[in-house]
Amino acid sequence: MPRTPAIVALLSAAALAAGPLHAQAPADTAAIAPRYRAVADRLMDAALADSSAWQRLAELTDRFGNRLSGSESLERAIDWILDGMRRDGLEHVHAEPAMVPHWVRGAESLELVEPRPARLPMLGLGGSVGTPPEGVTAPVLVVSDYDELAAHASEARGRIVLFDAPYVSYGVTVEYRAHGAVAAAKLGAVAALLRSVSPFEMRQPHTGATYYDATVKPIPFAAISIEDAAMLHRMQARGQRIVVTLKMEAHTLPDAPSRNAVAEITGAERPDEVVVMGGHTDSWDVGTGAMDDGGGIVVAWEALRLMKRLGLRPRRTVRVVGWVNEENGDRGGEAYRDAHAADLAKHVLAIESDGGVFRPSGFGFSGSDSALAVVHAVGRLLARIGADTVTKGGGGTDIEPIMARGVPGMGLNTDGTRYFWYHHSDADTVDKLDPREMAECVAAMAVMAYVVADLPEPLPRGAAAAH
Ligand SMILES: [Zn+2]
């Protein structure tokens, strides 16, 4: 039975009222710092003395470049990660299969025809359909939002609609990337363009997934730079006629086989109980996918390598997963859920790093309040590196499918100031990342995963997760 938030809240309240079970939590929480201070310091010392996370990410991204689902570069990168995990002496290193969507960009271009000829930088949005070989040539209608589109609905037919939506936040503004093509197609537009979803201007387009609606004919959809969106908007305001030619070879092939990459340190006392952590190995087909999300899988992998190197074996198993296909399908997260359906009840915690491996501030946590108190206490061990803030709410796309089955979830929180400057663009490269900050991310992941995996009692799920 699917659990609604209301039912979870009700059951949590019941757990609180039940008393004895919950009453243990404060005592356990107080014991965490004295019990784990020394080992946490060892893990942090090792992480900060060891800059191999950045080097490893540089090698991954230099060797294989970007890693779109269905691409050969992704499969070669997964092989390299698995080989590296074996060379590190990690345990139970293996791949778990997942079928992934296979979208191919092909050649693409956007030419301004009127009022003056110019080639505009563009990126087709992931999942978009292509144009006929000769492209789509049409006048442009610029709108700032859906309201403005509705107000000019009668002018959209036969045109290319440009959404010049101001950046509010990624979560808010990405709506236009996700569903803009459908909104424009419903009014008879022949294609759509998007002001890139980014707070920072480098005259560079940012790609990302877009979605169609089975009831509306799909139209080609591409991102342009913030600067060019503003220019086209000014031209329209001046009353100039704007005509562009959009050419895209984008198309979707049959699903392709891919894999989640898995490695472990098997638990000393309760090997069937698991803390799973990781990031996603796939990326968009631009830049080198360094911060989204090569850095995420590398810091989790490094955290496990450090535990191994220090000879640490917690009570429970710590498992690292490089999930596949976060960007355009979440098939890796779903495959993990299905492959481990029988043991999800024994998944104590899932941690994802997918917000850029910048300076870490702590974690966001989704689970019972009694579990929040425990991970909050664990987080305090990270005060030395300023990563001790554990906030309510958090997770990640790859762990979402198992969180929906009751596994407590957690996302690494980092300084997000610059993440969306580079996100899904050609500028997502390793040079933007700092070795020291990446090492701090490794330290945070290592301490959180190790301590939660070693606690005498499993992280309390509360009555909501009873099975
Ligand atoms: Zn990502």
PDB file of C-alpha atoms in Angstrom, residues 2-154:
ATOM      1  CA  PRO A   2       1.449   3.374  -0.924  1.00  0.00           C
ATOM      2  CA  ARG A   3       2.112   5.542   2.094  1.00  0.00           C
ATOM      3  CA  THR A   4       0.886   9.103   1.920  1.00  0.00           C
ATOM      4  CA  PRO A   5       2.632  11.814   3.963  1.00  0.00           C
ATOM      5  CA  ALA A   6      -0.484  12.038   6.144  1.00  0.00           C
ATOM      6  CA  ILE A   7      -0.300   8.347   7.010  1.00  0.00           C
ATOM      7  CA  VAL A   8       3.438   8.604   7.716  1.00  0.00           C
ATOM      8  CA  ALA A   9       2.785  11.540  10.062  1.00  0.00           C
ATOM      9  CA  LEU A  10       0.013   9.627  11.782  1.00  0.00           C
ATOM     10  CA  LEU A  11       2.181   6.538  12.257  1.00  0.00           C
ATOM     11  CA  SER A  12       5.112   8.647  13.470  1.00  0.00           C
ATOM     12  CA  ALA A  13       2.843  10.201  16.060  1.00  0.00           C
ATOM     13  CA  ALA A  14       1.769   6.716  17.086  1.00  0.00           C
ATOM     14  CA  ALA A  15       5.429   5.722  17.449  1.00  0.00           C
ATOM     15  CA  LEU A  16       6.078   8.737  19.662  1.00  0.00           C
ATOM     16  CA  ALA A  17       3.070   7.905  21.813  1.00  0.00           C
ATOM     17  CA  ALA A  18       4.234   4.308  22.128  1.00  0.00           C
ATOM     18  CA  GLY A  19       7.064   5.479  24.361  1.00  0.00           C
ATOM     19  CA  PRO A  20       9.607   2.768  25.256  1.00  0.00           C
ATOM     20  CA  LEU A  21      10.982   2.198  21.754  1.00  0.00           C
ATOM     21  CA  HIS A  22      11.388   5.880  21.142  1.00  0.00           C
ATOM     22  CA  ALA A  23      12.663   6.593  24.650  1.00  0.00           C
ATOM     23  CA  GLN A  24      15.918   4.797  23.827  1.00  0.00           C
ATOM     24  CA  ALA A  25      16.815   7.261  21.108  1.00  0.00           C
ATOM     25  CA  PRO A  26      18.100  10.151  23.295  1.00  0.00           C
ATOM     26  CA  ALA A  27      20.489   7.868  25.209  1.00  0.00           C
ATOM     27  CA  ASP A  28      21.898   6.367  21.975  1.00  0.00           C
ATOM     28  CA  THR A  29      22.249   9.830  20.526  1.00  0.00           C
ATOM     29  CA  ALA A  30      24.320  11.061  23.480  1.00  0.00           C
ATOM     30  CA  ALA A  31      26.621   8.050  23.185  1.00  0.00           C
ATOM     31  CA  ILE A  32      27.497   8.700  19.534  1.00  0.00           C
ATOM     32  CA  ALA A  33      30.092  11.440  20.013  1.00  0.00           C
ATOM     33  CA  PRO A  34      32.213   9.670  22.651  1.00  0.00           C
ATOM     34  CA  ARG A  35      31.944   6.337  20.865  1.00  0.00           C
ATOM     35  CA  TYR A  36      32.793   7.532  17.370  1.00  0.00           C
ATOM     36  CA  ARG A  37      34.902  10.704  17.787  1.00  0.00           C
ATOM     37  CA  ALA A  38      38.231   8.902  17.313  1.00  0.00           C
ATOM     38  CA  VAL A  39      37.232   6.910  14.240  1.00  0.00           C
ATOM     39  CA  ALA A  40      35.557   9.945  12.677  1.00  0.00           C
ATOM     40  CA  ASP A  41      38.775  11.925  13.154  1.00  0.00           C
ATOM     41  CA  ARG A  42      40.784   9.115  11.568  1.00  0.00           C
ATOM     42  CA  LEU A  43      38.475   9.096   8.537  1.00  0.00           C
ATOM     43  CA  MET A  44      38.584  12.886   8.208  1.00  0.00           C
ATOM     44  CA  ASP A  45      42.377  13.003   8.617  1.00  0.00           C
ATOM     45  CA  ALA A  46      42.776  10.342   5.935  1.00  0.00           C
ATOM     46  CA  ALA A  47      40.363  12.079   3.554  1.00  0.00           C
ATOM     47  CA  LEU A  48      41.986  15.484   3.940  1.00  0.00           C
ATOM     48  CA  ALA A  49      45.514  14.120   3.543  1.00  0.00           C
ATOM     49  CA  ASP A  50      44.475  12.320   0.373  1.00  0.00           C
ATOM     50  CA  SER A  51      43.708  14.315  -2.758  1.00  0.00           C
ATOM     51  CA  SER A  52      42.981  11.290  -4.922  1.00  0.00           C
ATOM     52  CA  ALA A  53      39.255  12.066  -5.263  1.00  0.00           C
ATOM     53  CA  TRP A  54      39.952  15.054  -7.498  1.00  0.00           C
ATOM     54  CA  GLN A  55      42.682  13.156  -9.375  1.00  0.00           C
ATOM     55  CA  ARG A  56      40.381  10.210  -9.850  1.00  0.00           C
ATOM     56  CA  LEU A  57      37.576  12.425 -11.164  1.00  0.00           C
ATOM     57  CA  ALA A  58      40.036  14.168 -13.484  1.00  0.00           C
ATOM     58  CA  GLU A  59      41.136  10.798 -14.849  1.00  0.00           C
ATOM     59  CA  LEU A  60      37.555   9.571 -15.248  1.00  0.00           C
ATOM     60  CA  THR A  61      36.455  12.680 -17.115  1.00  0.00           C
ATOM     61  CA  ASP A  62      39.666  13.077 -19.159  1.00  0.00           C
ATOM     62  CA  ARG A  63      39.577   9.447 -20.280  1.00  0.00           C
ATOM     63  CA  PHE A  64      35.904   9.041 -21.090  1.00  0.00           C
ATOM     64  CA  GLY A  65      34.461  12.527 -21.403  1.00  0.00           C
ATOM     65  CA  ASN A  66      30.712  12.788 -21.018  1.00  0.00           C
ATOM     66  CA  ARG A  67      28.622   9.680 -20.466  1.00  0.00           C
ATOM     67  CA  LEU A  68      25.108   9.811 -21.837  1.00  0.00           C
ATOM     68  CA  SER A  69      22.924   6.726 -21.344  1.00  0.00           C
ATOM     69  CA  GLY A  70      23.297   4.422 -24.328  1.00  0.00           C
ATOM     70  CA  SER A  71      26.760   5.745 -25.219  1.00  0.00           C
ATOM     71  CA  GLU A  72      29.930   3.694 -25.516  1.00  0.00           C
ATOM     72  CA  SER A  73      31.786   6.214 -23.330  1.00  0.00           C
ATOM     73  CA  LEU A  74      29.414   5.466 -20.432  1.00  0.00           C
ATOM     74  CA  GLU A  75      29.958   1.714 -20.711  1.00  0.00           C
ATOM     75  CA  ARG A  76      33.732   2.135 -20.885  1.00  0.00           C
ATOM     76  CA  ALA A  77      33.616   4.450 -17.850  1.00  0.00           C
ATOM     77  CA  ILE A  78      31.593   1.857 -15.912  1.00  0.00           C
ATOM     78  CA  ASP A  79      34.187  -0.818 -16.796  1.00  0.00           C
ATOM     79  CA  TRP A  80      36.952   1.501 -15.576  1.00  0.00           C
ATOM     80  CA  ILE A  81      35.124   2.210 -12.305  1.00  0.00           C
ATOM     81  CA  LEU A  82      34.561  -1.515 -11.682  1.00  0.00           C
ATOM     82  CA  ASP A  83      38.234  -2.261 -12.433  1.00  0.00           C
ATOM     83  CA  GLY A  84      39.311   0.517 -10.066  1.00  0.00           C
ATOM     84  CA  MET A  85      37.033  -0.761  -7.316  1.00  0.00           C
ATOM     85  CA  ARG A  86      38.597  -4.230  -7.679  1.00  0.00           C
ATOM     86  CA  ARG A  87      42.111  -2.764  -7.657  1.00  0.00           C
ATOM     87  CA  ASP A  88      41.238  -0.950  -4.431  1.00  0.00           C
ATOM     88  CA  GLY A  89      40.480  -4.310  -2.845  1.00  0.00           C
ATOM     89  CA  LEU A  90      36.817  -3.502  -2.332  1.00  0.00           C
ATOM     90  CA  GLU A  91      34.501  -6.448  -1.813  1.00  0.00           C
ATOM     91  CA  HIS A  92      31.725  -7.999  -3.878  1.00  0.00           C
ATOM     92  CA  VAL A  93      32.505  -5.695  -6.823  1.00  0.00           C
ATOM     93  CA  HIS A  94      29.957  -6.350  -9.541  1.00  0.00           C
ATOM     94  CA  ALA A  95      27.595  -4.812 -12.085  1.00  0.00           C
ATOM     95  CA  GLU A  96      23.812  -4.998 -11.946  1.00  0.00           C
ATOM     96  CA  PRO A  97      21.970  -4.695 -15.284  1.00  0.00           C
ATOM     97  CA  ALA A  98      19.579  -1.906 -16.272  1.00  0.00           C
ATOM     98  CA  MET A  99      18.025  -1.103 -19.651  1.00  0.00           C
ATOM     99  CA  VAL A 100      18.360   2.612 -20.388  1.00  0.00           C
ATOM    100  CA  PRO A 101      16.816   5.058 -22.879  1.00  0.00           C
ATOM    101  CA  HIS A 102      19.064   5.824 -25.848  1.00  0.00           C
ATOM    102  CA  TRP A 103      18.599   9.366 -27.082  1.00  0.00           C
ATOM    103  CA  VAL A 104      21.071  10.682 -29.660  1.00  0.00           C
ATOM    104  CA  ARG A 105      21.598  14.383 -30.280  1.00  0.00           C
ATOM    105  CA  GLY A 106      23.173  14.323 -33.737  1.00  0.00           C
ATOM    106  CA  ALA A 107      24.122  17.532 -35.548  1.00  0.00           C
ATOM    107  CA  GLU A 108      22.156  20.641 -34.657  1.00  0.00           C
ATOM    108  CA  SER A 109      22.176  24.385 -35.249  1.00  0.00           C
ATOM    109  CA  LEU A 110      20.164  27.554 -34.860  1.00  0.00           C
ATOM    110  CA  GLU A 111      20.486  30.361 -37.400  1.00  0.00           C
ATOM    111  CA  LEU A 112      19.011  33.792 -36.956  1.00  0.00           C
ATOM    112  CA  VAL A 113      17.662  34.708 -40.416  1.00  0.00           C
ATOM    113  CA  GLU A 114      15.908  38.011 -39.688  1.00  0.00           C
ATOM    114  CA  PRO A 115      16.537  40.769 -38.681  1.00  0.00           C
ATOM    115  CA  ARG A 116      20.188  39.861 -39.310  1.00  0.00           C
ATOM    116  CA  PRO A 117      22.001  36.609 -40.090  1.00  0.00           C
ATOM    117  CA  ALA A 118      23.819  35.078 -37.122  1.00  0.00           C
ATOM    118  CA  ARG A 119      24.565  31.650 -35.735  1.00  0.00           C
ATOM    119  CA  LEU A 120      23.290  31.306 -32.172  1.00  0.00           C
ATOM    120  CA  PRO A 121      24.779  28.797 -29.715  1.00  0.00           C
ATOM    121  CA  MET A 122      22.145  26.160 -28.892  1.00  0.00           C
ATOM    122  CA  LEU A 123      21.664  22.718 -27.359  1.00  0.00           C
ATOM    123  CA  GLY A 124      18.756  20.457 -28.144  1.00  0.00           C
ATOM    124  CA  LEU A 125      16.980  19.359 -24.965  1.00  0.00           C
ATOM    125  CA  GLY A 126      17.327  15.725 -23.959  1.00  0.00           C
ATOM    126  CA  GLY A 127      14.557  13.576 -25.371  1.00  0.00           C
ATOM    127  CA  SER A 128      13.568  16.161 -27.982  1.00  0.00           C
ATOM    128  CA  VAL A 129      12.459  15.080 -31.415  1.00  0.00           C
ATOM    129  CA  GLY A 130      14.466  16.357 -34.368  1.00  0.00           C
ATOM    130  CA  THR A 131      13.529  18.549 -37.303  1.00  0.00           C
ATOM    131  CA  PRO A 132      13.284  17.601 -40.979  1.00  0.00           C
ATOM    132  CA  PRO A 133      16.749  17.678 -42.629  1.00  0.00           C
ATOM    133  CA  GLU A 134      16.135  21.169 -44.030  1.00  0.00           C
ATOM    134  CA  GLY A 135      15.200  22.366 -40.546  1.00  0.00           C
ATOM    135  CA  VAL A 136      12.254  24.413 -39.366  1.00  0.00           C
ATOM    136  CA  THR A 137      12.238  28.041 -40.476  1.00  0.00           C
ATOM    137  CA  ALA A 138       9.608  30.214 -38.801  1.00  0.00           C
ATOM    138  CA  PRO A 139       8.991  33.527 -37.083  1.00  0.00           C
ATOM    139  CA  VAL A 140       9.636  33.652 -33.356  1.00  0.00           C
ATOM    140  CA  LEU A 141       7.187  34.563 -30.583  1.00  0.00           C
ATOM    141  CA  VAL A 142       8.967  35.470 -27.334  1.00  0.00           C
ATOM    142  CA  VAL A 143       7.140  35.043 -24.022  1.00  0.00           C
ATOM    143  CA  SER A 144       8.330  35.357 -20.417  1.00  0.00           C
ATOM    144  CA  ASP A 145       6.021  32.725 -18.963  1.00  0.00           C
ATOM    145  CA  TYR A 146       2.916  30.600 -19.508  1.00  0.00           C
ATOM    146  CA  ASP A 147       0.605  33.522 -18.685  1.00  0.00           C
ATOM    147  CA  GLU A 148       2.129  35.587 -21.446  1.00  0.00           C
ATOM    148  CA  LEU A 149       1.887  32.621 -23.808  1.00  0.00           C
ATOM    149  CA  ALA A 150      -1.810  32.312 -22.971  1.00  0.00           C
ATOM    150  CA  ALA A 151      -2.303  36.028 -23.595  1.00  0.00           C
ATOM    151  CA  HIS A 152      -0.737  35.612 -27.073  1.00  0.00           C
ATOM    152  CA  ALA A 153      -2.201  32.176 -27.788  1.00  0.00           C
ATOM    153  CA  SER A 154      -3.576  33.200 -31.171  1.00  0.00           C
TER     154      SER A 154
END
